[in-house]
């Protein structure tokens, strides 16, 4: 995941290129938003499970909503570790989220995955826009090919990060 890359130059180039690629889409869809974080993911075969979580609280959610744009760079499904979500969960869970806050559902992950997670089955070039408070997960890539994707975490321009 590019978020953990050590090169500031690499991150700046990635941010610029990805942001430029999405310029028209953002102008038409999220005109009052700006990228806060840009990530490039390469989920290698046999790897890449991302535990159930909500994204961090990036803005004051009593006034604003941050969102993530997720675009796979290939067709995705459960087999290659697509993103899975619990629809509506962004309206019912805690508004305060960070790596330092214990997760309320600890110990119940397998039940949650089996009963509630719904996979996003997207084709190359399709885009999902997710409220950052949405509960989501991504399973292991069980295919023989890497599963690349792009994520932009977007905040309203008027909101302080």
PDB file of N, CA and C in Angstrom, residues 36-99:
ATOM      1  N   UNK A  36      -7.404  14.025   0.303  1.00  0.00           N
ATOM      2  CA  UNK A  36      -6.603  14.131   1.527  1.00  0.00           C
ATOM      3  C   UNK A  36      -5.480  13.096   1.476  1.00  0.00           C
ATOM      4  N   UNK A  37      -5.829  11.886   1.071  1.00  0.00           N
ATOM      5  CA  UNK A  37      -4.869  10.789   0.966  1.00  0.00           C
ATOM      6  C   UNK A  37      -5.140  10.057  -0.344  1.00  0.00           C
ATOM      7  N   UNK A  38      -4.078   9.658  -1.032  1.00  0.00           N
ATOM      8  CA  UNK A  38      -4.181   8.861  -2.249  1.00  0.00           C
ATOM      9  C   UNK A  38      -3.389   7.579  -2.015  1.00  0.00           C
ATOM     10  N   UNK A  39      -4.020   6.436  -2.244  1.00  0.00           N
ATOM     11  CA  UNK A  39      -3.377   5.131  -2.051  1.00  0.00           C
ATOM     12  C   UNK A  39      -3.439   4.311  -3.315  1.00  0.00           C
ATOM     13  N   UNK A  40      -2.380   3.567  -3.553  1.00  0.00           N
ATOM     14  CA  UNK A  40      -2.340   2.570  -4.607  1.00  0.00           C
ATOM     15  C   UNK A  40      -2.111   1.232  -3.904  1.00  0.00           C
ATOM     16  N   UNK A  41      -2.975   0.257  -4.171  1.00  0.00           N
ATOM     17  CA  UNK A  41      -2.885  -1.057  -3.544  1.00  0.00           C
ATOM     18  C   UNK A  41      -2.546  -2.101  -4.597  1.00  0.00           C
ATOM     19  N   UNK A  42      -1.646  -3.019  -4.263  1.00  0.00           N
ATOM     20  CA  UNK A  42      -1.398  -4.212  -5.070  1.00  0.00           C
ATOM     21  C   UNK A  42      -1.579  -5.391  -4.138  1.00  0.00           C
ATOM     22  N   UNK A  43      -2.728  -6.023  -4.234  1.00  0.00           N
ATOM     23  CA  UNK A  43      -3.013  -7.182  -3.383  1.00  0.00           C
ATOM     24  C   UNK A  43      -2.445  -8.416  -4.091  1.00  0.00           C
ATOM     25  N   UNK A  44      -1.336  -8.915  -3.565  1.00  0.00           N
ATOM     26  CA  UNK A  44      -0.648 -10.052  -4.164  1.00  0.00           C
ATOM     27  C   UNK A  44      -1.453 -11.340  -4.000  1.00  0.00           C
ATOM     28  N   UNK A  45      -1.269 -12.314  -4.906  1.00  0.00           N
ATOM     29  CA  UNK A  45      -1.959 -13.599  -4.779  1.00  0.00           C
ATOM     30  C   UNK A  45      -1.648 -14.262  -3.428  1.00  0.00           C
ATOM     31  N   UNK A  46      -2.694 -14.779  -2.795  1.00  0.00           N
ATOM     32  CA  UNK A  46      -2.538 -15.467  -1.521  1.00  0.00           C
ATOM     33  C   UNK A  46      -2.341 -14.557  -0.323  1.00  0.00           C
ATOM     34  N   UNK A  47      -2.472 -13.247  -0.526  1.00  0.00           N
ATOM     35  CA  UNK A  47      -2.214 -12.282   0.551  1.00  0.00           C
ATOM     36  C   UNK A  47      -3.271 -11.191   0.538  1.00  0.00           C
ATOM     37  N   UNK A  48      -3.102 -10.254   1.466  1.00  0.00           N
ATOM     38  CA  UNK A  48      -3.824  -9.002   1.388  1.00  0.00           C
ATOM     39  C   UNK A  48      -5.103  -8.858   2.175  1.00  0.00           C
ATOM     40  N   UNK A  49      -5.396  -9.758   3.122  1.00  0.00           N
ATOM     41  CA  UNK A  49      -6.611  -9.552   3.906  1.00  0.00           C
ATOM     42  C   UNK A  49      -6.487  -8.253   4.697  1.00  0.00           C
ATOM     43  N   UNK A  50      -7.525  -7.436   4.625  1.00  0.00           N
ATOM     44  CA  UNK A  50      -7.609  -6.212   5.413  1.00  0.00           C
ATOM     45  C   UNK A  50      -8.740  -6.430   6.411  1.00  0.00           C
ATOM     46  N   UNK A  51      -8.449  -6.399   7.705  1.00  0.00           N
ATOM     47  CA  UNK A  51      -9.475  -6.696   8.715  1.00  0.00           C
ATOM     48  C   UNK A  51     -10.681  -5.750   8.632  1.00  0.00           C
ATOM     49  N   UNK A  52     -11.776  -6.191   9.197  1.00  0.00           N
ATOM     50  CA  UNK A  52     -12.987  -5.364   9.262  1.00  0.00           C
ATOM     51  C   UNK A  52     -12.650  -4.084  10.018  1.00  0.00           C
ATOM     52  N   UNK A  53     -13.060  -2.968   9.449  1.00  0.00           N
ATOM     53  CA  UNK A  53     -12.788  -1.681  10.105  1.00  0.00           C
ATOM     54  C   UNK A  53     -13.652  -0.580   9.494  1.00  0.00           C
ATOM     55  N   UNK A  54     -13.587   0.568  10.121  1.00  0.00           N
ATOM     56  CA  UNK A  54     -14.074   1.817   9.552  1.00  0.00           C
ATOM     57  C   UNK A  54     -12.835   2.669   9.347  1.00  0.00           C
ATOM     58  N   UNK A  55     -12.843   3.542   8.348  1.00  0.00           N
ATOM     59  CA  UNK A  55     -11.711   4.443   8.180  1.00  0.00           C
ATOM     60  C   UNK A  55     -11.664   5.420   9.342  1.00  0.00           C
ATOM     61  N   UNK A  56     -10.502   5.997   9.544  1.00  0.00           N
ATOM     62  CA  UNK A  56     -10.327   6.964  10.628  1.00  0.00           C
ATOM     63  C   UNK A  56     -11.299   8.126  10.456  1.00  0.00           C
ATOM     64  N   UNK A  57     -11.521   8.831  11.521  1.00  0.00           N
ATOM     65  CA  UNK A  57     -12.318  10.054  11.460  1.00  0.00           C
ATOM     66  C   UNK A  57     -11.394  11.152  10.931  1.00  0.00           C
ATOM     67  N   UNK A  58     -11.650  11.630   9.720  1.00  0.00           N
ATOM     68  CA  UNK A  58     -10.775  12.606   9.072  1.00  0.00           C
ATOM     69  C   UNK A  58     -11.256  14.043   9.215  1.00  0.00           C
ATOM     70  N   UNK A  59     -12.565  14.227   9.465  1.00  0.00           N
ATOM     71  CA  UNK A  59     -13.152  15.567   9.580  1.00  0.00           C
ATOM     72  C   UNK A  59     -14.131  15.568  10.749  1.00  0.00           C
ATOM     73  N   UNK A  60     -14.586  16.735  11.135  1.00  0.00           N
ATOM     74  CA  UNK A  60     -15.628  16.842  12.157  1.00  0.00           C
ATOM     75  C   UNK A  60     -16.927  16.345  11.526  1.00  0.00           C
ATOM     76  N   UNK A  61     -17.311  15.114  11.871  1.00  0.00           N
ATOM     77  CA  UNK A  61     -18.461  14.489  11.222  1.00  0.00           C
ATOM     78  C   UNK A  61     -19.803  15.007  11.726  1.00  0.00           C
ATOM     79  N   UNK A  62     -19.807  15.899  12.695  1.00  0.00           N
ATOM     80  CA  UNK A  62     -21.067  16.545  13.059  1.00  0.00           C
ATOM     81  C   UNK A  62     -21.425  17.611  12.023  1.00  0.00           C
ATOM     82  N   UNK A  63     -20.435  17.992  11.195  1.00  0.00           N
ATOM     83  CA  UNK A  63     -20.651  19.006  10.171  1.00  0.00           C
ATOM     84  C   UNK A  63     -20.362  18.528   8.747  1.00  0.00           C
ATOM     85  N   UNK A  64     -19.468  17.541   8.610  1.00  0.00           N
ATOM     86  CA  UNK A  64     -18.991  17.137   7.287  1.00  0.00           C
ATOM     87  C   UNK A  64     -18.938  15.617   7.171  1.00  0.00           C
ATOM     88  N   UNK A  65     -18.793  15.144   5.940  1.00  0.00           N
ATOM     89  CA  UNK A  65     -18.607  13.718   5.673  1.00  0.00           C
ATOM     90  C   UNK A  65     -17.397  13.551   4.773  1.00  0.00           C
ATOM     91  N   UNK A  66     -16.442  12.757   5.217  1.00  0.00           N
ATOM     92  CA  UNK A  66     -15.340  12.386   4.330  1.00  0.00           C
ATOM     93  C   UNK A  66     -15.747  11.091   3.628  1.00  0.00           C
ATOM     94  N   UNK A  67     -15.238  10.906   2.420  1.00  0.00           N
ATOM     95  CA  UNK A  67     -15.577   9.720   1.645  1.00  0.00           C
ATOM     96  C   UNK A  67     -14.315   9.135   1.028  1.00  0.00           C
ATOM     97  N   UNK A  68     -14.393   7.871   0.676  1.00  0.00           N
ATOM     98  CA  UNK A  68     -13.323   7.222  -0.074  1.00  0.00           C
ATOM     99  C   UNK A  68     -13.849   6.845  -1.448  1.00  0.00           C
ATOM    100  N   UNK A  69     -13.062   7.165  -2.441  1.00  0.00           N
ATOM    101  CA  UNK A  69     -13.317   6.690  -3.796  1.00  0.00           C
ATOM    102  C   UNK A  69     -12.456   5.454  -3.954  1.00  0.00           C
ATOM    103  N   UNK A  70     -13.077   4.351  -4.369  1.00  0.00           N
ATOM    104  CA  UNK A  70     -12.323   3.117  -4.570  1.00  0.00           C
ATOM    105  C   UNK A  70     -12.544   2.646  -5.992  1.00  0.00           C
ATOM    106  N   UNK A  71     -11.442   2.491  -6.721  1.00  0.00           N
ATOM    107  CA  UNK A  71     -11.520   2.052  -8.103  1.00  0.00           C
ATOM    108  C   UNK A  71     -10.564   0.888  -8.324  1.00  0.00           C
ATOM    109  N   UNK A  72     -11.112  -0.306  -8.556  1.00  0.00           N
ATOM    110  CA  UNK A  72     -10.236  -1.432  -8.884  1.00  0.00           C
ATOM    111  C   UNK A  72      -9.671  -1.264 -10.289  1.00  0.00           C
ATOM    112  N   UNK A  73      -8.461  -1.753 -10.485  1.00  0.00           N
ATOM    113  CA  UNK A  73      -7.817  -1.668 -11.797  1.00  0.00           C
ATOM    114  C   UNK A  73      -7.894  -3.004 -12.539  1.00  0.00           C
ATOM    115  N   UNK A  74      -8.905  -3.796 -12.149  1.00  0.00           N
ATOM    116  CA  UNK A  74      -9.267  -5.049 -12.819  1.00  0.00           C
ATOM    117  C   UNK A  74     -10.676  -5.394 -12.340  1.00  0.00           C
ATOM    118  N   UNK A  75     -11.314  -6.369 -12.949  1.00  0.00           N
ATOM    119  CA  UNK A  75     -12.610  -6.825 -12.444  1.00  0.00           C
ATOM    120  C   UNK A  75     -12.388  -7.444 -11.062  1.00  0.00           C
ATOM    121  N   UNK A  76     -13.305  -7.184 -10.129  1.00  0.00           N
ATOM    122  CA  UNK A  76     -13.121  -7.688  -8.763  1.00  0.00           C
ATOM    123  C   UNK A  76     -14.339  -8.467  -8.278  1.00  0.00           C
ATOM    124  N   UNK A  77     -14.060  -9.416  -7.401  1.00  0.00           N
ATOM    125  CA  UNK A  77     -15.081 -10.243  -6.774  1.00  0.00           C
ATOM    126  C   UNK A  77     -14.468 -10.820  -5.496  1.00  0.00           C
ATOM    127  N   UNK A  78     -15.208 -11.646  -4.796  1.00  0.00           N
ATOM    128  CA  UNK A  78     -14.673 -12.229  -3.554  1.00  0.00           C
ATOM    129  C   UNK A  78     -13.406 -13.048  -3.802  1.00  0.00           C
ATOM    130  N   UNK A  79     -13.332 -13.700  -4.950  1.00  0.00           N
ATOM    131  CA  UNK A  79     -12.192 -14.571  -5.232  1.00  0.00           C
ATOM    132  C   UNK A  79     -10.870 -13.805  -5.222  1.00  0.00           C
ATOM    133  N   UNK A  80     -10.860 -12.585  -5.763  1.00  0.00           N
ATOM    134  CA  UNK A  80      -9.607 -11.835  -5.784  1.00  0.00           C
ATOM    135  C   UNK A  80      -9.547 -10.736  -4.716  1.00  0.00           C
ATOM    136  N   UNK A  81     -10.387 -10.840  -3.704  1.00  0.00           N
ATOM    137  CA  UNK A  81     -10.272  -9.968  -2.537  1.00  0.00           C
ATOM    138  C   UNK A  81     -10.867  -8.593  -2.714  1.00  0.00           C
ATOM    139  N   UNK A  82     -12.067  -8.525  -3.292  1.00  0.00           N
ATOM    140  CA  UNK A  82     -12.723  -7.231  -3.448  1.00  0.00           C
ATOM    141  C   UNK A  82     -13.058  -6.614  -2.101  1.00  0.00           C
ATOM    142  N   UNK A  83     -13.460  -5.380  -2.127  1.00  0.00           N
ATOM    143  CA  UNK A  83     -13.947  -4.690  -0.941  1.00  0.00           C
ATOM    144  C   UNK A  83     -15.333  -5.233  -0.610  1.00  0.00           C
ATOM    145  N   UNK A  84     -15.579  -5.471   0.674  1.00  0.00           N
ATOM    146  CA  UNK A  84     -16.887  -5.905   1.132  1.00  0.00           C
ATOM    147  C   UNK A  84     -17.374  -4.909   2.175  1.00  0.00           C
ATOM    148  N   UNK A  85     -18.679  -4.651   2.177  1.00  0.00           N
ATOM    149  CA  UNK A  85     -19.239  -3.607   3.042  1.00  0.00           C
ATOM    150  C   UNK A  85     -20.493  -4.096   3.747  1.00  0.00           C
ATOM    151  N   UNK A  86     -20.858  -3.387   4.807  1.00  0.00           N
ATOM    152  CA  UNK A  86     -22.160  -3.584   5.442  1.00  0.00           C
ATOM    153  C   UNK A  86     -22.964  -2.318   5.159  1.00  0.00           C
ATOM    154  N   UNK A  87     -23.887  -2.396   4.190  1.00  0.00           N
ATOM    155  CA  UNK A  87     -24.672  -1.209   3.838  1.00  0.00           C
ATOM    156  C   UNK A  87     -25.376  -0.621   5.064  1.00  0.00           C
ATOM    157  N   UNK A  88     -25.328   0.692   5.176  1.00  0.00           N
ATOM    158  CA  UNK A  88     -26.005   1.396   6.258  1.00  0.00           C
ATOM    159  C   UNK A  88     -25.219   1.482   7.552  1.00  0.00           C
ATOM    160  N   UNK A  89     -24.107   0.758   7.662  1.00  0.00           N
ATOM    161  CA  UNK A  89     -23.363   0.744   8.926  1.00  0.00           C
ATOM    162  C   UNK A  89     -22.758   2.105   9.273  1.00  0.00           C
ATOM    163  N   UNK A  90     -22.588   2.971   8.297  1.00  0.00           N
ATOM    164  CA  UNK A  90     -22.027   4.301   8.566  1.00  0.00           C
ATOM    165  C   UNK A  90     -22.964   5.167   9.409  1.00  0.00           C
ATOM    166  N   UNK A  91     -24.243   4.789   9.503  1.00  0.00           N
ATOM    167  CA  UNK A  91     -25.203   5.605  10.259  1.00  0.00           C
ATOM    168  C   UNK A  91     -25.397   5.116  11.687  1.00  0.00           C
ATOM    169  N   UNK A  92     -24.815   3.966  12.026  1.00  0.00           N
ATOM    170  CA  UNK A  92     -25.131   3.373  13.325  1.00  0.00           C
ATOM    171  C   UNK A  92     -23.950   3.216  14.264  1.00  0.00           C
ATOM    172  N   UNK A  93     -22.746   3.382  13.777  1.00  0.00           N
ATOM    173  CA  UNK A  93     -21.580   3.132  14.619  1.00  0.00           C
ATOM    174  C   UNK A  93     -20.958   4.435  15.106  1.00  0.00           C
ATOM    175  N   UNK A  94     -19.931   4.322  15.912  1.00  0.00           N
ATOM    176  CA  UNK A  94     -19.305   5.468  16.564  1.00  0.00           C
ATOM    177  C   UNK A  94     -18.754   6.505  15.581  1.00  0.00           C
ATOM    178  N   UNK A  95     -18.867   7.770  15.906  1.00  0.00           N
ATOM    179  CA  UNK A  95     -18.313   8.803  15.034  1.00  0.00           C
ATOM    180  C   UNK A  95     -16.814   9.043  15.277  1.00  0.00           C
ATOM    181  N   UNK A  96     -16.242   8.401  16.287  1.00  0.00           N
ATOM    182  CA  UNK A  96     -14.827   8.614  16.593  1.00  0.00           C
ATOM    183  C   UNK A  96     -14.053   7.340  16.300  1.00  0.00           C
ATOM    184  N   UNK A  97     -13.098   7.439  15.348  1.00  0.00           N
ATOM    185  CA  UNK A  97     -12.375   6.263  14.902  1.00  0.00           C
ATOM    186  C   UNK A  97     -10.904   6.588  14.696  1.00  0.00           C
ATOM    187  N   UNK A  98     -10.053   5.728  15.220  1.00  0.00           N
ATOM    188  CA  UNK A  98      -8.606   5.844  15.004  1.00  0.00           C
ATOM    189  C   UNK A  98      -7.970   4.525  15.412  1.00  0.00           C
ATOM    190  N   UNK A  99      -6.702   4.333  15.066  1.00  0.00           N
ATOM    191  CA  UNK A  99      -6.032   3.089  15.449  1.00  0.00           C
ATOM    192  C   UNK A  99      -5.879   2.941  16.965  1.00  0.00           C
TER     193      UNK A  99
END
